[in-house]
GROMACS .gro file of C-alpha atoms in nm:
model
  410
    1UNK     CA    1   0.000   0.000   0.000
    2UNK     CA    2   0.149   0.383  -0.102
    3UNK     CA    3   0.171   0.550   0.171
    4UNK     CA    4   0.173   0.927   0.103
    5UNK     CA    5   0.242   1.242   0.323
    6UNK     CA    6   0.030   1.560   0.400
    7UNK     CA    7   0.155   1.914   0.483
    8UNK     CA    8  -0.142   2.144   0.567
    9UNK     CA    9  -0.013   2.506   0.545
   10UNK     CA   10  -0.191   2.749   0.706
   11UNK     CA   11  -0.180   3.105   0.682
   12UNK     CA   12  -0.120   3.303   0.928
   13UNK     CA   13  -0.224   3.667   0.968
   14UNK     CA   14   0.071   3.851   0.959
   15UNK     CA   15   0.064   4.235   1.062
   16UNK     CA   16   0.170   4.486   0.779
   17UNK     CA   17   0.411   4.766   0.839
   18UNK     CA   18   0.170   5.095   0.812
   19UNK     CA   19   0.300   5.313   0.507
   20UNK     CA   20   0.210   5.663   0.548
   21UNK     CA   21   0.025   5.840   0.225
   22UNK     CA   22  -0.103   6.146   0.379
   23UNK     CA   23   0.027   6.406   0.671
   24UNK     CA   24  -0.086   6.149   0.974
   25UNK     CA   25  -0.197   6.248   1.332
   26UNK     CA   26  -0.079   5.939   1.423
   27UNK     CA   27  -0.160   5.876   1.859
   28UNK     CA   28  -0.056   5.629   2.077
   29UNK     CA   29  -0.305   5.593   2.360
   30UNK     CA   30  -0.404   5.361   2.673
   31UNK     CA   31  -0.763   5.340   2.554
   32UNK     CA   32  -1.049   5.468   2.321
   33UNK     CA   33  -1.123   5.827   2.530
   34UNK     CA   34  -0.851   6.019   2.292
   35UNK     CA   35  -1.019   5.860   1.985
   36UNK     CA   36  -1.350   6.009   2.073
   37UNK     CA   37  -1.189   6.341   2.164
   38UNK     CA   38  -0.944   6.373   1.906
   39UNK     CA   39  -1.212   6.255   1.649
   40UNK     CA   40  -1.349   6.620   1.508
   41UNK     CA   41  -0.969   6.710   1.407
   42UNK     CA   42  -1.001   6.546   1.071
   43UNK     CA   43  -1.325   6.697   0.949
   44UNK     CA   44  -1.222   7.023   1.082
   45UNK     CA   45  -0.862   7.026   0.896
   46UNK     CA   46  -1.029   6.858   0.630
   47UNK     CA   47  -0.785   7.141   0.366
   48UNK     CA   48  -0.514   6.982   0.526
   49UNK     CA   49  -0.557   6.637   0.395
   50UNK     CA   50  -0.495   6.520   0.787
   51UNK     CA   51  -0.539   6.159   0.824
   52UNK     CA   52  -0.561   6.011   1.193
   53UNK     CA   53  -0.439   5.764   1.322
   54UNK     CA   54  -0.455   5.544   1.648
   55UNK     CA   55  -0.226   5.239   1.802
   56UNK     CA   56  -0.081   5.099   2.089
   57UNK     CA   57   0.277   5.199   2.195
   58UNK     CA   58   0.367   4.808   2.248
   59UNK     CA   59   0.310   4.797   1.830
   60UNK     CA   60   0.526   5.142   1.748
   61UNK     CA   61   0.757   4.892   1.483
   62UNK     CA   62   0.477   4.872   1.275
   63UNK     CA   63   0.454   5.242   1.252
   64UNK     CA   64   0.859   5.323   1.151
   65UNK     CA   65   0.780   5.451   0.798
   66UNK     CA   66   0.530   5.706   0.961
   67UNK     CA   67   0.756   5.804   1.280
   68UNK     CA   68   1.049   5.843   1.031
   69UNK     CA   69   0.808   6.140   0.830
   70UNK     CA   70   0.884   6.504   0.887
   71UNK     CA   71   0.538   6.527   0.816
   72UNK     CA   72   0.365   6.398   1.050
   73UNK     CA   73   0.313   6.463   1.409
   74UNK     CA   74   0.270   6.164   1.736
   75UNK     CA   75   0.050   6.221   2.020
   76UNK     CA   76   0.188   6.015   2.312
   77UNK     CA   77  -0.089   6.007   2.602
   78UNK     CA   78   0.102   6.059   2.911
   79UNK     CA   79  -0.053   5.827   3.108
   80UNK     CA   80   0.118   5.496   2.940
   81UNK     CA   81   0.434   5.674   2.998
   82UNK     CA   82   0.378   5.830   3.346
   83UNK     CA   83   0.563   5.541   3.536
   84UNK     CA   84   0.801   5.470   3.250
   85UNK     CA   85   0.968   5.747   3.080
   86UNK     CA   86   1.179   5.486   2.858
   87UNK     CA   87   0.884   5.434   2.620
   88UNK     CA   88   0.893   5.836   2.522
   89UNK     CA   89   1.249   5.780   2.464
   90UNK     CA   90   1.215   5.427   2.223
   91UNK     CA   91   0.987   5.648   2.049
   92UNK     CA   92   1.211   5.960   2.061
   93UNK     CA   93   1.528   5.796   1.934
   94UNK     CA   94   1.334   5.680   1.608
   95UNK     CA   95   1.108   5.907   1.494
   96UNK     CA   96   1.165   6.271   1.276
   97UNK     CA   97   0.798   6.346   1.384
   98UNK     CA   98   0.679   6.611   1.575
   99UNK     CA   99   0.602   6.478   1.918
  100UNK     CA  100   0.318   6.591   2.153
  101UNK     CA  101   0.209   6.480   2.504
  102UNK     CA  102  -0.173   6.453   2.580
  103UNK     CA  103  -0.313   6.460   2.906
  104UNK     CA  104  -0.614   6.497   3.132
  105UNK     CA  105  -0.603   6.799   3.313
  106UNK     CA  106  -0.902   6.731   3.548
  107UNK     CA  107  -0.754   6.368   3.678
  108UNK     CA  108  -0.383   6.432   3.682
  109UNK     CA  109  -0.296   6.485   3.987
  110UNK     CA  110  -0.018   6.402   4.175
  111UNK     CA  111   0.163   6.343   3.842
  112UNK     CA  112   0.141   6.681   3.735
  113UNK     CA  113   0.448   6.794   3.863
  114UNK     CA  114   0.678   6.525   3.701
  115UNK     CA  115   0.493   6.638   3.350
  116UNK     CA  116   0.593   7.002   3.444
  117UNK     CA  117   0.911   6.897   3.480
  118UNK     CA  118   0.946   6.634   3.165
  119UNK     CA  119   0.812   6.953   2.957
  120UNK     CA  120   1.102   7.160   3.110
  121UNK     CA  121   1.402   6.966   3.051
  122UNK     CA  122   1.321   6.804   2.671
  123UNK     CA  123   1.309   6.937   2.367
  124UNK     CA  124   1.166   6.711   2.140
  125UNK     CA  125   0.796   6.797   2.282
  126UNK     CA  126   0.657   7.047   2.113
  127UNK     CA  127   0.361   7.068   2.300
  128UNK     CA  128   0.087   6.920   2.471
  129UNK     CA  129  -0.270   6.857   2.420
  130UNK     CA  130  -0.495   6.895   2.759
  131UNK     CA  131  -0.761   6.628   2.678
  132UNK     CA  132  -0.982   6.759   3.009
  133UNK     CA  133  -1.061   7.097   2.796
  134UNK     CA  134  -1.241   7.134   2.462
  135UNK     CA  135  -1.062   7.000   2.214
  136UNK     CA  136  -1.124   7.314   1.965
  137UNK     CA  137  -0.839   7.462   2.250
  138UNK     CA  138  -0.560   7.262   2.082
  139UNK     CA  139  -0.601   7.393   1.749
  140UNK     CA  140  -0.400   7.695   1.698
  141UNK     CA  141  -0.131   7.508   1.809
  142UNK     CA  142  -0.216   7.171   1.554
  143UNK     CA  143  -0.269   7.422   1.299
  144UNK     CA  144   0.057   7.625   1.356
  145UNK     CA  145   0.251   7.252   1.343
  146UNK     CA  146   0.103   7.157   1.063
  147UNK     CA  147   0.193   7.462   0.865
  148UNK     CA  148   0.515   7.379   0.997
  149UNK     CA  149   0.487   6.974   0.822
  150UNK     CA  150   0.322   7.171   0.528
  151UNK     CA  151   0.619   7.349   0.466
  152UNK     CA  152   0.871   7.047   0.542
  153UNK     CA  153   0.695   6.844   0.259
  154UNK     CA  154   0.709   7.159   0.021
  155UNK     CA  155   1.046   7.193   0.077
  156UNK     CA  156   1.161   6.880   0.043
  157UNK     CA  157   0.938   6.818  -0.284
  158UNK     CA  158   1.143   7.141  -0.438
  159UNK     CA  159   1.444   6.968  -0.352
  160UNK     CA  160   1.373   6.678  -0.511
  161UNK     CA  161   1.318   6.875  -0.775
  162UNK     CA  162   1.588   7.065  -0.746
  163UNK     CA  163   1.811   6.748  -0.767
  164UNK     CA  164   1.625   6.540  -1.052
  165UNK     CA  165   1.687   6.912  -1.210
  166UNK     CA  166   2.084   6.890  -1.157
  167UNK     CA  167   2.065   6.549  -1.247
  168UNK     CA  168   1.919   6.619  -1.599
  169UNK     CA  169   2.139   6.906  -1.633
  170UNK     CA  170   2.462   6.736  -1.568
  171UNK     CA  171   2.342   6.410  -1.792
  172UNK     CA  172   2.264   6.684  -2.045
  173UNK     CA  173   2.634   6.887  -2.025
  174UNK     CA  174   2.794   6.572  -2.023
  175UNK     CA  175   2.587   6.504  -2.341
  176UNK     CA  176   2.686   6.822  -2.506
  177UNK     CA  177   3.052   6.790  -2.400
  178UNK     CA  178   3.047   6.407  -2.584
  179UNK     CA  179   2.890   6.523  -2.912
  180UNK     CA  180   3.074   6.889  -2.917
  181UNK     CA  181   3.406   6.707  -2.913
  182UNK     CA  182   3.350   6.427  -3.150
  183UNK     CA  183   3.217   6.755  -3.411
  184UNK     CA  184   3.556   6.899  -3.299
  185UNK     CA  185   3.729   6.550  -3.415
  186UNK     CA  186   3.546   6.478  -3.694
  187UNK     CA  187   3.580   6.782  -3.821
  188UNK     CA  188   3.924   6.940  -3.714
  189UNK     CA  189   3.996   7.143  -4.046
  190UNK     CA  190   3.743   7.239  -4.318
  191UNK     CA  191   3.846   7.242  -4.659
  192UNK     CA  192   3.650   7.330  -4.973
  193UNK     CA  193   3.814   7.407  -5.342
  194UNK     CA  194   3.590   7.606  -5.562
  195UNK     CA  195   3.798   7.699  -5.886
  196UNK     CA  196   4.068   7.906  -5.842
  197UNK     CA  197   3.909   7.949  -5.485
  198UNK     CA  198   4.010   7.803  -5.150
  199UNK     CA  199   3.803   7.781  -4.819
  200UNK     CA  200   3.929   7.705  -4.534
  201UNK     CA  201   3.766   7.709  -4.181
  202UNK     CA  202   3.776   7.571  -3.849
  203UNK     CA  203   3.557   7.543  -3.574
  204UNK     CA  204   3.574   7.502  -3.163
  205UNK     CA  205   3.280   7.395  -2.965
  206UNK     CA  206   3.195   7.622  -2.656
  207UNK     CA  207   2.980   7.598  -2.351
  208UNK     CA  208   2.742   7.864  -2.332
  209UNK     CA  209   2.400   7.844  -2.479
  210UNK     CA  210   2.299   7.882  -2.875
  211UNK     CA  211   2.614   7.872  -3.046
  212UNK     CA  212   2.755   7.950  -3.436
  213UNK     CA  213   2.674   7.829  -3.735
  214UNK     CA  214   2.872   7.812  -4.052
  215UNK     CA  215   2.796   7.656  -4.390
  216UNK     CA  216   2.780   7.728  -4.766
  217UNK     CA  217   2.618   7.739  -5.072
  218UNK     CA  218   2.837   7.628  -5.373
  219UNK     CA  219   2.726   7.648  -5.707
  220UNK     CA  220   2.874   7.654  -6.073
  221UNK     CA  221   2.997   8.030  -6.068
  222UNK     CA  222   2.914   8.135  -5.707
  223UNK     CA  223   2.920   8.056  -5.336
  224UNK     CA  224   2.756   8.221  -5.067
  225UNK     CA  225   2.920   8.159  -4.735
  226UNK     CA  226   2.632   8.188  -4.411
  227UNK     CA  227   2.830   8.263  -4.041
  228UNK     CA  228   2.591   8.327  -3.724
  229UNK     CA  229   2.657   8.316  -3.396
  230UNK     CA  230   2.326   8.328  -3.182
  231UNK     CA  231   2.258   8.286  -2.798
  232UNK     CA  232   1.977   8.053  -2.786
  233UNK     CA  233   1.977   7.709  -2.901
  234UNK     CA  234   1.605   7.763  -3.089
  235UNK     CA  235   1.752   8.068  -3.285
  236UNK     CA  236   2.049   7.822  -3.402
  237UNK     CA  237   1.797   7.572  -3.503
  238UNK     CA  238   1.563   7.828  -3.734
  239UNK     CA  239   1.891   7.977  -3.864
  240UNK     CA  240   1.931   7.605  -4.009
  241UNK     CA  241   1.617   7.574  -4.125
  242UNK     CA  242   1.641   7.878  -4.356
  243UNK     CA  243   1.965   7.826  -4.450
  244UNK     CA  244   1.812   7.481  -4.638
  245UNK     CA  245   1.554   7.752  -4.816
  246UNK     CA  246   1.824   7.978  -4.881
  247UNK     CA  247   2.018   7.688  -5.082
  248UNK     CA  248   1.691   7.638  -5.288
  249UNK     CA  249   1.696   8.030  -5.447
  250UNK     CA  250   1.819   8.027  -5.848
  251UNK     CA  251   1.984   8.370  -5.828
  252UNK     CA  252   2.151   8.442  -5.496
  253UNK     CA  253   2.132   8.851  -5.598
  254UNK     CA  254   2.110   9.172  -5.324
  255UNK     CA  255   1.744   9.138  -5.366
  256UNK     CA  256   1.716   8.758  -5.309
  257UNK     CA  257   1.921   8.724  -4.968
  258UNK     CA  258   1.728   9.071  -4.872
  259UNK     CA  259   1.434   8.810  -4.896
  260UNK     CA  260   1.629   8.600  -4.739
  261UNK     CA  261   1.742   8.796  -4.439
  262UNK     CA  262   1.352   8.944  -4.388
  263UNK     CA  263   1.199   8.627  -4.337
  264UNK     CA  264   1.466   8.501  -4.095
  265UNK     CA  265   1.374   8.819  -3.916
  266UNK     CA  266   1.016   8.788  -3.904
  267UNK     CA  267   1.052   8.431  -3.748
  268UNK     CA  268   1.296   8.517  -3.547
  269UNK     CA  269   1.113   8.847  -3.406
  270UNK     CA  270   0.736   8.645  -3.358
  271UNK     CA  271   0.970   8.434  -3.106
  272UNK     CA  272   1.088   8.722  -2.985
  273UNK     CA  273   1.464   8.590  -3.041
  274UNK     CA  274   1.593   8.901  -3.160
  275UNK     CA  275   1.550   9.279  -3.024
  276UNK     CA  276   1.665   9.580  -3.156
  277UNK     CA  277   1.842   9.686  -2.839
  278UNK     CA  278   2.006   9.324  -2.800
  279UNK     CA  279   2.222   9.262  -3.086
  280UNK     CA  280   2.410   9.009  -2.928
  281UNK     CA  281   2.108   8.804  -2.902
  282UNK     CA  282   2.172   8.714  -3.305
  283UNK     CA  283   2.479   8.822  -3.521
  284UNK     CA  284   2.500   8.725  -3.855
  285UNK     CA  285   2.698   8.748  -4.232
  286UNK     CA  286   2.644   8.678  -4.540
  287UNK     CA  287   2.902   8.645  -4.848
  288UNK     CA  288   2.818   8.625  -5.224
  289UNK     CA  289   3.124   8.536  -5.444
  290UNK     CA  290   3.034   8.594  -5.792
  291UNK     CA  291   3.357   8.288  -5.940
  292UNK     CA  292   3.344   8.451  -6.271
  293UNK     CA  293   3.445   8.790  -6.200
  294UNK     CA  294   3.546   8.765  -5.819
  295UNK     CA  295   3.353   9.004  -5.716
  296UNK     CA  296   3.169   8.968  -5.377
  297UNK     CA  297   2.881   9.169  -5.192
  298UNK     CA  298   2.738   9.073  -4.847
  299UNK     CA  299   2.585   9.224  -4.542
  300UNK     CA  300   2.758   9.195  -4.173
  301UNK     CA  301   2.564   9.234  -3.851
  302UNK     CA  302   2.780   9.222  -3.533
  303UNK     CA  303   3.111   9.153  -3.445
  304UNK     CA  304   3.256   8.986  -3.738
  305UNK     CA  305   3.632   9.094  -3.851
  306UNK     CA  306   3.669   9.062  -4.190
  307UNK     CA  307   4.028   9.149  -4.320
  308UNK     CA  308   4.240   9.056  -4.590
  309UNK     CA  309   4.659   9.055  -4.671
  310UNK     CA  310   4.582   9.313  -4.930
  311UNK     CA  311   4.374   9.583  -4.809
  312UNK     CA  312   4.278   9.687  -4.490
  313UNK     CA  313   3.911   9.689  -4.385
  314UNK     CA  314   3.678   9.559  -4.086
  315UNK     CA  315   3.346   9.486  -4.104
  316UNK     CA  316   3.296   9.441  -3.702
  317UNK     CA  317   2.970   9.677  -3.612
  318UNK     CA  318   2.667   9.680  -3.409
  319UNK     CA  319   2.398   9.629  -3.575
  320UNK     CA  320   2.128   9.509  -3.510
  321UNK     CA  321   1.961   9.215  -3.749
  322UNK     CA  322   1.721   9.481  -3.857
  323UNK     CA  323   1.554   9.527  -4.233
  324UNK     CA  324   1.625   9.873  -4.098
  325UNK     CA  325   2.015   9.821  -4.161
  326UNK     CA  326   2.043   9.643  -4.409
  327UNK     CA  327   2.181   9.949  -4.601
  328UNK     CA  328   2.416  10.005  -4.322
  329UNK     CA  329   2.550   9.647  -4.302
  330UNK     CA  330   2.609   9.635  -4.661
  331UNK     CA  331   2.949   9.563  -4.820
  332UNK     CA  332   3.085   9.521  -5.154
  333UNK     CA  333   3.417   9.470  -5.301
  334UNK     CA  334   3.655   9.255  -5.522
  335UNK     CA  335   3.874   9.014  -5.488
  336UNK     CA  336   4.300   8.970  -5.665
  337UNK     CA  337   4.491   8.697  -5.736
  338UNK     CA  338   4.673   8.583  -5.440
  339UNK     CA  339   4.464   8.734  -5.219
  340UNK     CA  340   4.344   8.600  -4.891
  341UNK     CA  341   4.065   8.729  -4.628
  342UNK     CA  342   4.025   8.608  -4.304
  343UNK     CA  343   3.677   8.568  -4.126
  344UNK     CA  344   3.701   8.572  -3.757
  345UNK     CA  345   3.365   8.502  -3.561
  346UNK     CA  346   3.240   8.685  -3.277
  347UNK     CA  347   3.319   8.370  -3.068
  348UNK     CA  348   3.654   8.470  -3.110
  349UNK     CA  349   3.673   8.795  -2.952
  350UNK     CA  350   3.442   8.642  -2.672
  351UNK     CA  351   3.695   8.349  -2.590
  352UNK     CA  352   3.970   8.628  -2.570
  353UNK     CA  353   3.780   8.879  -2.361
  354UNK     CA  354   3.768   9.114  -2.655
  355UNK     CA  355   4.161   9.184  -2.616
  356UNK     CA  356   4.207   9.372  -2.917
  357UNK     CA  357   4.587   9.359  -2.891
  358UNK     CA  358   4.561   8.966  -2.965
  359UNK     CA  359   4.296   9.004  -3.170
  360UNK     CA  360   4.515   9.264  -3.393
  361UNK     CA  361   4.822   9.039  -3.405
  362UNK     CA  362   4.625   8.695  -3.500
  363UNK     CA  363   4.503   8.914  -3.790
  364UNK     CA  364   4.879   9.068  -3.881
  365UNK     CA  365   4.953   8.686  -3.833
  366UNK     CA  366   4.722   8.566  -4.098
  367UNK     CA  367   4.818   8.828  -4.387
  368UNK     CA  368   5.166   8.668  -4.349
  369UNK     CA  369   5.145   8.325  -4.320
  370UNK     CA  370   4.940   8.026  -4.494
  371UNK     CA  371   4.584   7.934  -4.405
  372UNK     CA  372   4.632   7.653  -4.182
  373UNK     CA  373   4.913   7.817  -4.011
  374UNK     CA  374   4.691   8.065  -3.889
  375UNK     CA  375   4.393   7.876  -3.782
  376UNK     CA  376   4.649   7.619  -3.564
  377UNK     CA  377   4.740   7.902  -3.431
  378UNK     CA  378   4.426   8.094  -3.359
  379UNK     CA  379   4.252   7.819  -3.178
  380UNK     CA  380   4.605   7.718  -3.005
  381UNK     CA  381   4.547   8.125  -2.828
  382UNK     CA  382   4.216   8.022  -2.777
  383UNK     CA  383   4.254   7.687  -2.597
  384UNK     CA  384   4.579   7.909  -2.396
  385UNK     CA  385   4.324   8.142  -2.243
  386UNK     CA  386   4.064   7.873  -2.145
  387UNK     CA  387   4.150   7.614  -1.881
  388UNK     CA  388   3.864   7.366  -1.936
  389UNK     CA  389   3.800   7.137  -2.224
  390UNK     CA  390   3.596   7.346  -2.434
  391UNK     CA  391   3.615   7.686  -2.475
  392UNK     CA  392   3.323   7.945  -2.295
  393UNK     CA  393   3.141   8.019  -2.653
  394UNK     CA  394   3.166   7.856  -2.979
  395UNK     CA  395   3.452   8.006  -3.215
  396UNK     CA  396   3.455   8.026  -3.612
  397UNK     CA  397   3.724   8.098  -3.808
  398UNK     CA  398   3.750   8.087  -4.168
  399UNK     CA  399   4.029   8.201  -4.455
  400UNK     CA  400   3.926   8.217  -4.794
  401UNK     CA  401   4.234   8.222  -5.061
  402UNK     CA  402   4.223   8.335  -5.381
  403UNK     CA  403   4.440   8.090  -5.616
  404UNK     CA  404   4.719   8.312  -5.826
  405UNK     CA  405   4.663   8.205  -6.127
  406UNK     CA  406   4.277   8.205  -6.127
  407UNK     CA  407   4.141   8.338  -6.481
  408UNK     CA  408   3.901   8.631  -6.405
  409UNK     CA  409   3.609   8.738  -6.656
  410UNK     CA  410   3.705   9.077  -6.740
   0.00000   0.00000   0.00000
């Protein structure tokens, strides 16, 4: 015969650990009198989202969560602690609560005098609740603390998010710093040959907000080379947005990039990314090469240097990216054989405080020596005068040459 083997499991109730949700009154009391008396508190703090709570002091374990809360406050009856003080201080040693003693005025006693002096020599009471009077009595006082445990929870909410805040931030920086430097690698030293025509351009990623843009238009007979340097990262992004409409005009003439340079403005302005008194907000240049004939026109808001080996001129203003400059931030000219012109951002002047004495002999410096020469050494003065890994503000810096034996359309 198989003789087989029972176990009967049975389940026994097992008490929970009480998880606070709310701001608790939470009070441990000898019997039900201080539940019928403290009662009324959570329909009349109602706006407080109070939630009370009653246990036995033999059970406080099951209550750690709560006791641990800023934000809520324990009533201790004195009468289960009159003849042993110890169990206020279990309760004291664990708890971040605010602590108050109840009592019964009318039947105390004798055992008045050792409250009186309990209440004189500790500080973690914060006050006590005489059950013998009305309990309406009491409420300034549970009002006033839970202002107090109001303000505890705000507090450490905004510090929460506060710290998520610096989280995200740091994630995002070290984000920036990642991508920033592999643009910097990938793309150490820019190079484009257009026909008797040689660009040249570099670029250093910088910390602040917004940032610079650079790119071009090539075409059979022309370029039309787009710098910005802008202090909001949204401005950047609509910049490149219209540069992709600017690619799509047939005839890049004065008219055209007028077009051009309005619409840019309109967005820019409905964002209210631009202001007339802010120039800094946006700077920007444009450069039209006409290959055939070398000629170039263009239009230069803000603090863009724009020099060459054969003639001395700057283009470095303060104008605003107004329709109401445009005559004012227009430039025309022509370009020689041999000749080269240096672009220097306004990143650049930014990285180097604005000293004009540097900025003076980088550009004496790049009318006598070749085009990569000078940008090595550009950014090398750059990186010398910033201690981190990237620079404060993004810096642009571009050399166009002009090939000595180019044929020119006369």
């Amino acid at each position: 015969m198989e003789i087989r083997s029972f176990t009967k499991v049975v389940n026994w109730p097992v008490k929970k650990e009480f998880v606070a949700k709310m701001s608790q009154l939470i009070v441990f009391r000898r019997d039900t009198k201080l539940d019928y008396y403290l009662a009324p508190i959570e329909s009349d703090f109602s706006d407080y989202a109070l939630e009370l709570v009653f246990g036995d002091i033999k059970d406080w374990s099951l209550y750690k969560k709560s006791l641990m809360s800023p934000e809520n406050i324990i009533v201790i009856d004195y009468a289960i602690i009159a003849k042993d003080f110890e169990r206020l201080n279990v309760i004291r040693k664990v708890t971040n609560a605010t602590m108050l003693l109840a009592f019964d005025g009318k039947t105390i006693g004798d055992k008045e005098w050792d409250l009186l002096e309990l209440c004189r020599k500790t500080r973690d009471i914060e006050g006590v609740i005489d059950y013998g009077q009305d309990v309406k009595m009491s409420y300034p006082m549970i009002r006033s603390l839970l202002d107090k445990t109001r303000l505890l929870k705000e507090f450490a909410q905004a510090k929460e998010v506060k710290e998520n805040l610096n989280k995200i931030m740091r994630l995002s920086l070290s984000e920036l710093q990642r991508v920033k430097k592999l643009h910097e690698q990938l793309v150490p030293l820019r190079q484009e040959k257009i026909k008797g025509l040689t660009l040249s351009s570099k670029f250093a990623a910088g910390m602040s907000n917004g940032g610079e843009f650079f790119d071009l238009v090539k075409r059979e007979g022309e370029i039309c080379i787009v710098l910005s340097s802008a202090q909001s990262y949204v401005t950047s992004s609509i910049i490149l947005s219209h540069f992709e409409s600017l690619a799509d005009i047939k005839t890049l003439d004065k008219e055209s990039i007028e077009t051009f340079l309005e619409e840019l403005i309109n967005e820019c302005r409905e964002l209210e990314l631009i202001d007339r008194d802010q120039p800094d907000l946006l700077q920007f240049f444009v450069l039209k090469v006409d290959m055939k004939n070398l000629q170039y026109f263009g239009y230069s808001f803000g603090d863009f240097k724009f020099t060459s080996n054969t003639s001395e001129f700057d283009l470095s203003n303060n104008f605003p990216l107004n329709e109401n400059y445009f005559d004012k931030a227009y430039f025309k000219g022509s370009l020689d054989r041999a000749q080269q012109v240096t672009i220097l951002s306004p990143g650049v002047s930014r990285n180097l405080d604005s000293t004009d004495e540097v900025i003076v002999r980088l550009l004496e410096d790049a009318q006598i020596t070749n085009a990569k020469n000078f940008l090595n050494e550009v950014f090398f003065q750059l990186k010398k005068s910033n201690k981190s890994e990237f620079l404060k503000h993004d810096a642009s810096v571009l050399v166009l040459e002009v090939d000595p034996n180019v044929i020119v359309q006369i």
